[in-house]
């Protein structure tokens, strides 16, 4: 493979425009050659040097090394399988598929075809999780007993994307935001021993869930994952409590908002202002402190740095299909718990 990775992108919606193209187009190690857009001419209008193709198969030609799939959730498994069988390296927007079994099948197929398969779990590089990892590594809070992660919004309207409101398994809020929150928890703490979930349908006449609370139980801590579309006055996004103290962080990572505004992701493009830093309230060497803790800058570019290293130097992928399968297995347990009202054992 040449040292410049030639990329084909399936889909030209928000995911492609906000989370992938800003990094790929400003990284000389990658070249976006083609974008699959079934009917619109938006690619040619915005990026006239990139070829528009009308069939997904047109991304699977010899001039493409890496296929990035950003199409609706229920197409991910079929498209990924087709691309892997064509000998392409593949990145799939979360979720990789609807079921853990499909994800494991894709992982095994990629290994057989000797190609790389990764999932775009960019939220591992949010500023919140990076700051929490720093806190945990420094043991600033002692032994962790409770961890809460919220991703709340306020909207009176149903989802504007019709494919997210079909009621099919794989398109609701758990598969949209829950997959990020669960991956966040597993990345920090590993698999839980058990879980309990409450899933609700708050908007009138919605077919897909728009509210959830998921509780993950570990031997020494509980993790609460929550998301709602009816939260006008938001509390902490992250709340972590330990035997020595607490850390509270308000507000979500700023990368998405900056990317949507057209900010080029270079330099200190997303350094967070002090007024948004979280509060650390703890003891250090027996001395009580309460202070604003500087937020570690998020960095979605790190995901593509790893992809490049994996494709050119055979470095290990940081986000793997096997990891995605574990998250999807937990999601299956989430629905089982919500439907039965029972705490579900994992191990």
CSV table of C-alpha atoms in Angstrom, one decimal:
chain,number,residue,atom,x,y,z
A,1,UNK,CA,0.0,0.0,0.0
A,2,UNK,CA,1.2,3.5,-0.8
A,3,UNK,CA,1.9,5.8,2.2
A,4,UNK,CA,-1.0,8.0,1.2
A,5,UNK,CA,-4.2,6.2,2.1
A,6,UNK,CA,-6.8,6.5,-0.6
A,7,UNK,CA,-10.3,6.8,0.9
A,8,UNK,CA,-13.8,6.2,-0.3
A,9,UNK,CA,-16.7,7.4,1.9
A,10,UNK,CA,-20.2,5.9,1.9
A,11,UNK,CA,-22.7,8.6,2.7
A,12,UNK,CA,-22.6,12.4,2.8
A,13,UNK,CA,-24.6,13.4,5.8
A,14,UNK,CA,-23.6,14.9,9.1
A,15,UNK,CA,-21.3,12.1,10.1
A,16,UNK,CA,-19.2,12.4,6.9
A,17,UNK,CA,-19.2,16.2,6.9
A,18,UNK,CA,-18.6,16.9,10.6
A,19,UNK,CA,-16.6,13.9,12.0
A,20,UNK,CA,-14.6,12.5,9.1
A,21,UNK,CA,-14.0,15.0,6.2
A,22,UNK,CA,-12.6,17.8,8.4
A,23,UNK,CA,-9.8,15.5,9.5
A,24,UNK,CA,-9.2,13.5,6.3
A,25,UNK,CA,-9.1,16.6,4.1
A,26,UNK,CA,-6.5,18.4,6.3
A,27,UNK,CA,-4.3,15.4,6.7
A,28,UNK,CA,-1.8,14.9,3.9
A,29,UNK,CA,-1.5,11.2,4.7
A,30,UNK,CA,-5.1,10.6,3.4
A,31,UNK,CA,-6.7,11.4,0.1
A,32,UNK,CA,-10.5,11.3,-0.3
A,33,UNK,CA,-11.0,10.0,-3.8
A,34,UNK,CA,-14.7,9.1,-4.0
A,35,UNK,CA,-17.9,9.7,-2.0
A,36,UNK,CA,-21.0,7.5,-2.5
A,37,UNK,CA,-24.1,9.6,-2.6
A,38,UNK,CA,-27.1,7.8,-4.0
A,39,UNK,CA,-28.9,10.8,-5.6
A,40,UNK,CA,-27.8,14.2,-4.4
A,41,UNK,CA,-25.2,16.5,-6.1
A,42,UNK,CA,-24.0,18.0,-2.8
A,43,UNK,CA,-20.5,16.4,-3.0
A,44,UNK,CA,-19.8,18.1,-6.3
A,45,UNK,CA,-21.0,21.4,-5.0
A,46,UNK,CA,-18.9,21.4,-1.9
A,47,UNK,CA,-15.9,19.4,-3.0
A,48,UNK,CA,-15.7,19.5,-6.8
A,49,UNK,CA,-12.4,17.6,-6.9
A,50,UNK,CA,-13.9,14.5,-5.2
A,51,UNK,CA,-15.7,12.1,-7.4
A,52,UNK,CA,-19.4,11.3,-6.7
A,53,UNK,CA,-20.4,7.7,-7.3
A,54,UNK,CA,-24.0,6.4,-7.2
A,55,UNK,CA,-23.3,2.8,-6.3
A,56,UNK,CA,-21.6,1.5,-3.2
A,57,UNK,CA,-19.7,-1.0,-5.3
A,58,UNK,CA,-17.9,1.9,-7.0
A,59,UNK,CA,-16.0,2.5,-3.8
A,60,UNK,CA,-14.6,-1.1,-3.9
A,61,UNK,CA,-12.3,-0.5,-6.9
A,62,UNK,CA,-8.5,-0.7,-7.0
A,63,UNK,CA,-8.0,3.1,-6.4
A,64,UNK,CA,-9.4,2.8,-2.9
A,65,UNK,CA,-7.6,1.5,0.2
A,66,UNK,CA,-10.0,2.5,3.0
A,67,UNK,CA,-13.8,2.6,3.0
A,68,UNK,CA,-15.5,4.8,5.6
A,69,UNK,CA,-19.2,3.8,6.1
A,70,UNK,CA,-21.4,6.7,7.4
A,71,UNK,CA,-24.7,5.5,6.1
A,72,UNK,CA,-27.8,4.6,8.3
A,73,UNK,CA,-27.2,2.0,11.1
A,74,UNK,CA,-29.1,-0.8,9.4
A,75,UNK,CA,-26.9,-0.7,6.4
A,76,UNK,CA,-23.6,-1.1,8.3
A,77,UNK,CA,-23.3,-4.8,8.5
A,78,UNK,CA,-24.1,-5.5,4.8
A,79,UNK,CA,-21.8,-2.7,3.5
A,80,UNK,CA,-19.0,-3.6,5.8
A,81,UNK,CA,-19.1,-7.2,4.8
A,82,UNK,CA,-19.1,-6.3,1.1
A,83,UNK,CA,-16.1,-4.0,1.6
A,84,UNK,CA,-14.2,-6.6,3.6
A,85,UNK,CA,-14.8,-9.2,1.0
A,86,UNK,CA,-13.5,-6.8,-1.6
A,87,UNK,CA,-10.2,-6.6,0.3
A,88,UNK,CA,-10.7,-3.1,1.7
A,89,UNK,CA,-9.8,-1.7,5.1
A,90,UNK,CA,-13.0,-0.5,6.7
A,91,UNK,CA,-14.1,2.1,9.3
A,92,UNK,CA,-17.8,1.9,10.3
A,93,UNK,CA,-19.7,4.6,12.1
A,94,UNK,CA,-21.1,3.4,15.4
A,95,UNK,CA,-22.8,1.0,15.8
A,96,UNK,CA,-20.8,-1.6,13.8
A,97,UNK,CA,-24.0,-3.6,13.4
A,98,UNK,CA,-27.2,-4.4,15.3
A,99,UNK,CA,-26.1,-7.6,17.1
A,100,UNK,CA,-23.0,-8.8,18.8
A,101,UNK,CA,-23.1,-11.9,16.6
A,102,UNK,CA,-22.9,-9.8,13.4
A,103,UNK,CA,-20.0,-7.8,14.8
A,104,UNK,CA,-18.1,-10.9,15.7
A,105,UNK,CA,-18.8,-12.3,12.2
A,106,UNK,CA,-17.3,-9.1,10.7
A,107,UNK,CA,-14.3,-9.2,13.0
A,108,UNK,CA,-13.6,-12.8,12.0
A,109,UNK,CA,-14.1,-12.0,8.3
A,110,UNK,CA,-11.7,-9.1,8.5
A,111,UNK,CA,-9.0,-11.2,10.1
A,112,UNK,CA,-9.5,-13.9,7.4
A,113,UNK,CA,-9.2,-11.3,4.6
A,114,UNK,CA,-6.2,-9.7,6.4
A,115,UNK,CA,-7.8,-6.2,6.4
A,116,UNK,CA,-8.3,-3.8,9.2
A,117,UNK,CA,-11.8,-3.2,10.6
A,118,UNK,CA,-12.5,-0.4,13.1
A,119,UNK,CA,-15.5,1.4,14.5
A,120,UNK,CA,-15.6,5.2,14.8
A,121,UNK,CA,-15.8,5.5,18.6
A,122,UNK,CA,-14.5,9.1,18.5
A,123,UNK,CA,-16.0,9.9,21.9
A,124,UNK,CA,-13.0,8.1,23.5
A,125,UNK,CA,-11.2,11.2,22.7
A,126,UNK,CA,-13.7,13.7,24.2
A,127,UNK,CA,-12.2,16.1,26.7
A,128,UNK,CA,-14.2,14.7,29.5
A,129,UNK,CA,-13.0,11.1,29.3
A,130,UNK,CA,-9.4,12.2,28.7
A,131,UNK,CA,-9.6,14.3,31.9
A,132,UNK,CA,-11.2,11.5,33.9
A,133,UNK,CA,-8.4,9.1,32.7
A,134,UNK,CA,-5.9,11.6,34.0
A,135,UNK,CA,-7.7,11.8,37.3
A,136,UNK,CA,-7.8,8.0,37.6
A,137,UNK,CA,-4.2,7.6,36.7
A,138,UNK,CA,-3.2,10.2,39.4
A,139,UNK,CA,-5.5,8.6,42.0
A,140,UNK,CA,-6.8,12.0,42.9
A,141,UNK,CA,-10.1,10.7,44.2
A,142,UNK,CA,-9.0,7.5,46.0
A,143,UNK,CA,-11.1,4.4,45.2
A,144,UNK,CA,-14.0,5.2,42.8
A,145,UNK,CA,-17.4,4.3,44.2
A,146,UNK,CA,-19.8,6.0,41.7
A,147,UNK,CA,-19.5,7.3,38.2
A,148,UNK,CA,-22.2,9.2,36.3
A,149,UNK,CA,-22.2,10.1,32.6
A,150,UNK,CA,-25.0,12.1,31.0
A,151,UNK,CA,-25.6,13.1,27.4
A,152,UNK,CA,-28.8,15.1,27.6
A,153,UNK,CA,-30.5,17.5,25.1
A,154,UNK,CA,-33.7,19.5,24.9
A,155,UNK,CA,-35.9,19.3,21.9
A,156,UNK,CA,-39.7,19.2,21.5
A,157,UNK,CA,-39.4,17.7,18.1
A,158,UNK,CA,-39.0,14.1,17.0
A,159,UNK,CA,-35.8,13.1,15.3
A,160,UNK,CA,-35.6,14.8,11.9
A,161,UNK,CA,-33.9,11.7,10.4
A,162,UNK,CA,-36.7,9.4,9.4
A,163,UNK,CA,-34.6,6.3,9.6
A,164,UNK,CA,-34.0,6.9,13.3
A,165,UNK,CA,-37.7,6.8,14.0
A,166,UNK,CA,-38.8,3.5,12.5
A,167,UNK,CA,-38.9,1.6,15.8
A,168,UNK,CA,-36.7,-1.1,14.5
A,169,UNK,CA,-34.0,-2.5,16.8
A,170,UNK,CA,-30.8,-0.7,16.0
A,171,UNK,CA,-32.0,2.9,15.5
A,172,UNK,CA,-33.2,4.2,18.8
A,173,UNK,CA,-31.4,6.4,21.3
A,174,UNK,CA,-29.5,3.5,22.9
A,175,UNK,CA,-27.9,2.7,19.6
A,176,UNK,CA,-27.3,6.4,18.8
A,177,UNK,CA,-25.9,7.8,22.1
A,178,UNK,CA,-26.0,4.8,24.4
A,179,UNK,CA,-23.4,3.0,22.3
A,180,UNK,CA,-21.0,5.9,23.0
A,181,UNK,CA,-21.7,6.0,26.8
A,182,UNK,CA,-21.4,2.2,27.2
A,183,UNK,CA,-18.1,2.2,25.2
A,184,UNK,CA,-16.9,5.0,27.5
A,185,UNK,CA,-17.6,3.0,30.6
A,186,UNK,CA,-16.1,-0.3,29.3
A,187,UNK,CA,-13.1,1.6,28.1
A,188,UNK,CA,-12.5,3.0,31.6
A,189,UNK,CA,-13.6,0.1,33.9
A,190,UNK,CA,-14.0,-3.0,31.8
A,191,UNK,CA,-17.1,-5.2,31.6
A,192,UNK,CA,-19.5,-4.9,34.5
A,193,UNK,CA,-20.9,-7.9,36.5
A,194,UNK,CA,-24.5,-6.9,35.9
A,195,UNK,CA,-26.7,-4.2,34.5
A,196,UNK,CA,-30.2,-2.8,34.9
A,197,UNK,CA,-31.9,-0.5,32.3
A,198,UNK,CA,-35.0,1.7,32.1
A,199,UNK,CA,-35.9,2.7,28.5
A,200,UNK,CA,-38.7,5.2,27.8
A,201,UNK,CA,-40.6,6.8,24.9
A,202,UNK,CA,-41.2,10.4,26.0
A,203,UNK,CA,-42.1,12.3,22.8
A,204,UNK,CA,-45.7,11.7,21.7
A,205,UNK,CA,-46.2,9.0,19.1
A,206,UNK,CA,-42.5,8.1,18.8
A,207,UNK,CA,-41.6,4.6,17.7
A,208,UNK,CA,-37.9,4.7,18.9
A,209,UNK,CA,-36.9,5.3,22.5
A,210,UNK,CA,-35.8,8.8,23.4
A,211,UNK,CA,-34.8,8.3,27.0
A,212,UNK,CA,-32.7,5.8,28.9
A,213,UNK,CA,-31.0,5.2,32.2
A,214,UNK,CA,-28.5,2.3,32.3
A,215,UNK,CA,-26.9,1.1,35.5
A,216,UNK,CA,-23.7,-0.9,35.3
A,217,UNK,CA,-22.7,-2.8,38.5
A,218,UNK,CA,-19.1,-3.5,39.3
A,219,UNK,CA,-17.8,-5.2,42.5
A,220,UNK,CA,-16.6,-1.9,43.9
A,221,UNK,CA,-18.6,0.8,42.0
A,222,UNK,CA,-21.8,1.6,40.1
A,223,UNK,CA,-21.8,3.4,36.8
A,224,UNK,CA,-24.9,5.4,35.7
A,225,UNK,CA,-25.4,6.2,32.0
A,226,UNK,CA,-28.3,8.6,31.1
A,227,UNK,CA,-29.6,10.3,28.1
A,228,UNK,CA,-32.8,12.3,27.5
A,229,UNK,CA,-34.2,14.8,25.0
A,230,UNK,CA,-36.2,16.7,27.6
A,231,UNK,CA,-33.5,18.3,29.7
A,232,UNK,CA,-33.6,22.1,29.4
A,233,UNK,CA,-31.5,22.8,32.5
A,234,UNK,CA,-28.6,20.4,32.5
A,235,UNK,CA,-26.7,19.1,35.4
A,236,UNK,CA,-23.1,17.7,35.3
A,237,UNK,CA,-22.1,15.7,32.2
A,238,UNK,CA,-19.7,13.8,34.3
A,239,UNK,CA,-19.8,13.2,38.1
A,240,UNK,CA,-17.2,10.9,39.6
A,241,UNK,CA,-17.0,10.2,43.4
A,242,UNK,CA,-14.3,8.4,45.3
A,243,UNK,CA,-13.2,7.7,48.9
A,244,UNK,CA,-11.2,11.0,48.9
A,245,UNK,CA,-13.3,13.3,46.8
A,246,UNK,CA,-15.3,14.2,43.7
A,247,UNK,CA,-15.0,15.6,40.2
A,248,UNK,CA,-17.9,17.3,38.4
A,249,UNK,CA,-17.8,18.5,34.8
A,250,UNK,CA,-20.5,20.5,33.1
A,251,UNK,CA,-21.0,20.7,29.3
A,252,UNK,CA,-20.1,18.3,26.5
A,253,UNK,CA,-16.9,18.2,24.6
A,254,UNK,CA,-16.6,21.2,22.3
A,255,UNK,CA,-15.2,19.5,19.2
A,256,UNK,CA,-18.6,18.7,17.5
A,257,UNK,CA,-19.8,22.3,17.9
A,258,UNK,CA,-16.6,23.7,16.5
A,259,UNK,CA,-16.5,21.2,13.6
A,260,UNK,CA,-20.1,22.1,12.8
A,261,UNK,CA,-19.1,25.8,12.7
A,262,UNK,CA,-16.4,25.0,10.2
A,263,UNK,CA,-13.4,25.4,12.4
A,264,UNK,CA,-10.4,23.6,11.0
A,265,UNK,CA,-9.1,21.0,13.5
A,266,UNK,CA,-5.5,22.2,13.7
A,267,UNK,CA,-3.3,23.5,16.5
A,268,UNK,CA,-5.0,24.4,19.7
A,269,UNK,CA,-8.3,24.7,17.9
A,270,UNK,CA,-10.5,23.3,20.7
A,271,UNK,CA,-8.7,24.3,23.9
A,272,UNK,CA,-11.4,24.7,26.5
A,273,UNK,CA,-11.8,28.1,28.3
A,274,UNK,CA,-11.2,28.1,32.1
A,275,UNK,CA,-14.9,29.0,32.8
A,276,UNK,CA,-15.8,25.5,31.5
A,277,UNK,CA,-13.3,23.5,33.5
A,278,UNK,CA,-14.7,20.9,35.9
A,279,UNK,CA,-14.5,21.2,39.7
A,280,UNK,CA,-12.1,18.9,41.7
A,281,UNK,CA,-13.0,18.6,45.4
A,282,UNK,CA,-10.6,16.2,47.2
A,283,UNK,CA,-7.7,15.6,49.5
A,284,UNK,CA,-4.0,15.6,48.5
A,285,UNK,CA,-1.6,14.4,51.1
A,286,UNK,CA,-4.2,15.0,53.7
A,287,UNK,CA,-4.9,18.6,52.6
A,288,UNK,CA,-8.4,19.5,51.4
A,289,UNK,CA,-8.5,21.3,48.0
A,290,UNK,CA,-11.4,22.5,45.9
A,291,UNK,CA,-10.3,23.9,42.5
A,292,UNK,CA,-11.1,24.2,38.8
A,293,UNK,CA,-9.2,21.4,37.1
A,294,UNK,CA,-7.9,22.2,33.6
A,295,UNK,CA,-9.7,20.1,31.0
A,296,UNK,CA,-7.5,17.9,28.8
A,297,UNK,CA,-8.2,18.9,25.2
A,298,UNK,CA,-10.1,16.4,23.2
A,299,UNK,CA,-8.6,15.1,20.0
A,300,UNK,CA,-10.6,13.2,17.4
A,301,UNK,CA,-7.5,13.4,15.2
A,302,UNK,CA,-5.9,10.7,17.4
A,303,UNK,CA,-8.4,8.2,16.0
A,304,UNK,CA,-7.1,8.8,12.4
A,305,UNK,CA,-3.5,8.9,13.7
A,306,UNK,CA,-4.0,5.4,14.9
A,307,UNK,CA,-5.8,4.3,11.7
A,308,UNK,CA,-2.8,5.5,9.7
A,309,UNK,CA,-0.3,3.7,11.9
A,310,UNK,CA,-2.4,0.5,11.7
A,311,UNK,CA,-2.6,0.6,7.9
A,312,UNK,CA,1.1,1.5,7.3
A,313,UNK,CA,3.0,0.1,10.2
A,314,UNK,CA,0.7,-2.6,11.4
A,315,UNK,CA,0.2,-0.9,14.8
A,316,UNK,CA,-2.7,-2.3,16.9
A,317,UNK,CA,-6.1,-0.7,16.3
A,318,UNK,CA,-7.3,1.2,19.4
A,319,UNK,CA,-10.9,0.6,18.5
A,320,UNK,CA,-11.6,-2.9,17.3
A,321,UNK,CA,-14.6,-4.8,16.1
A,322,UNK,CA,-14.2,-7.2,19.0
A,323,UNK,CA,-14.6,-4.3,21.4
A,324,UNK,CA,-17.6,-3.2,19.5
A,325,UNK,CA,-19.1,-6.7,19.8
A,326,UNK,CA,-18.8,-6.5,23.6
A,327,UNK,CA,-20.6,-3.2,23.6
A,328,UNK,CA,-23.4,-4.6,21.4
A,329,UNK,CA,-23.7,-7.6,23.7
A,330,UNK,CA,-24.3,-5.2,26.6
A,331,UNK,CA,-26.9,-3.3,24.5
A,332,UNK,CA,-28.7,-6.6,23.9
A,333,UNK,CA,-28.8,-7.0,27.7
A,334,UNK,CA,-30.0,-3.4,28.1
A,335,UNK,CA,-33.1,-4.2,26.1
A,336,UNK,CA,-33.6,-7.5,27.9
A,337,UNK,CA,-33.5,-5.7,31.3
A,338,UNK,CA,-35.8,-3.0,30.1
A,339,UNK,CA,-38.3,-5.5,28.8
A,340,UNK,CA,-38.3,-7.8,31.8
A,341,UNK,CA,-37.6,-5.2,34.6
A,342,UNK,CA,-34.8,-7.4,35.8
A,343,UNK,CA,-31.2,-6.9,36.7
A,344,UNK,CA,-29.2,-8.9,34.2
A,345,UNK,CA,-26.0,-10.8,35.0
A,346,UNK,CA,-23.1,-10.2,32.5
A,347,UNK,CA,-20.4,-12.6,33.6
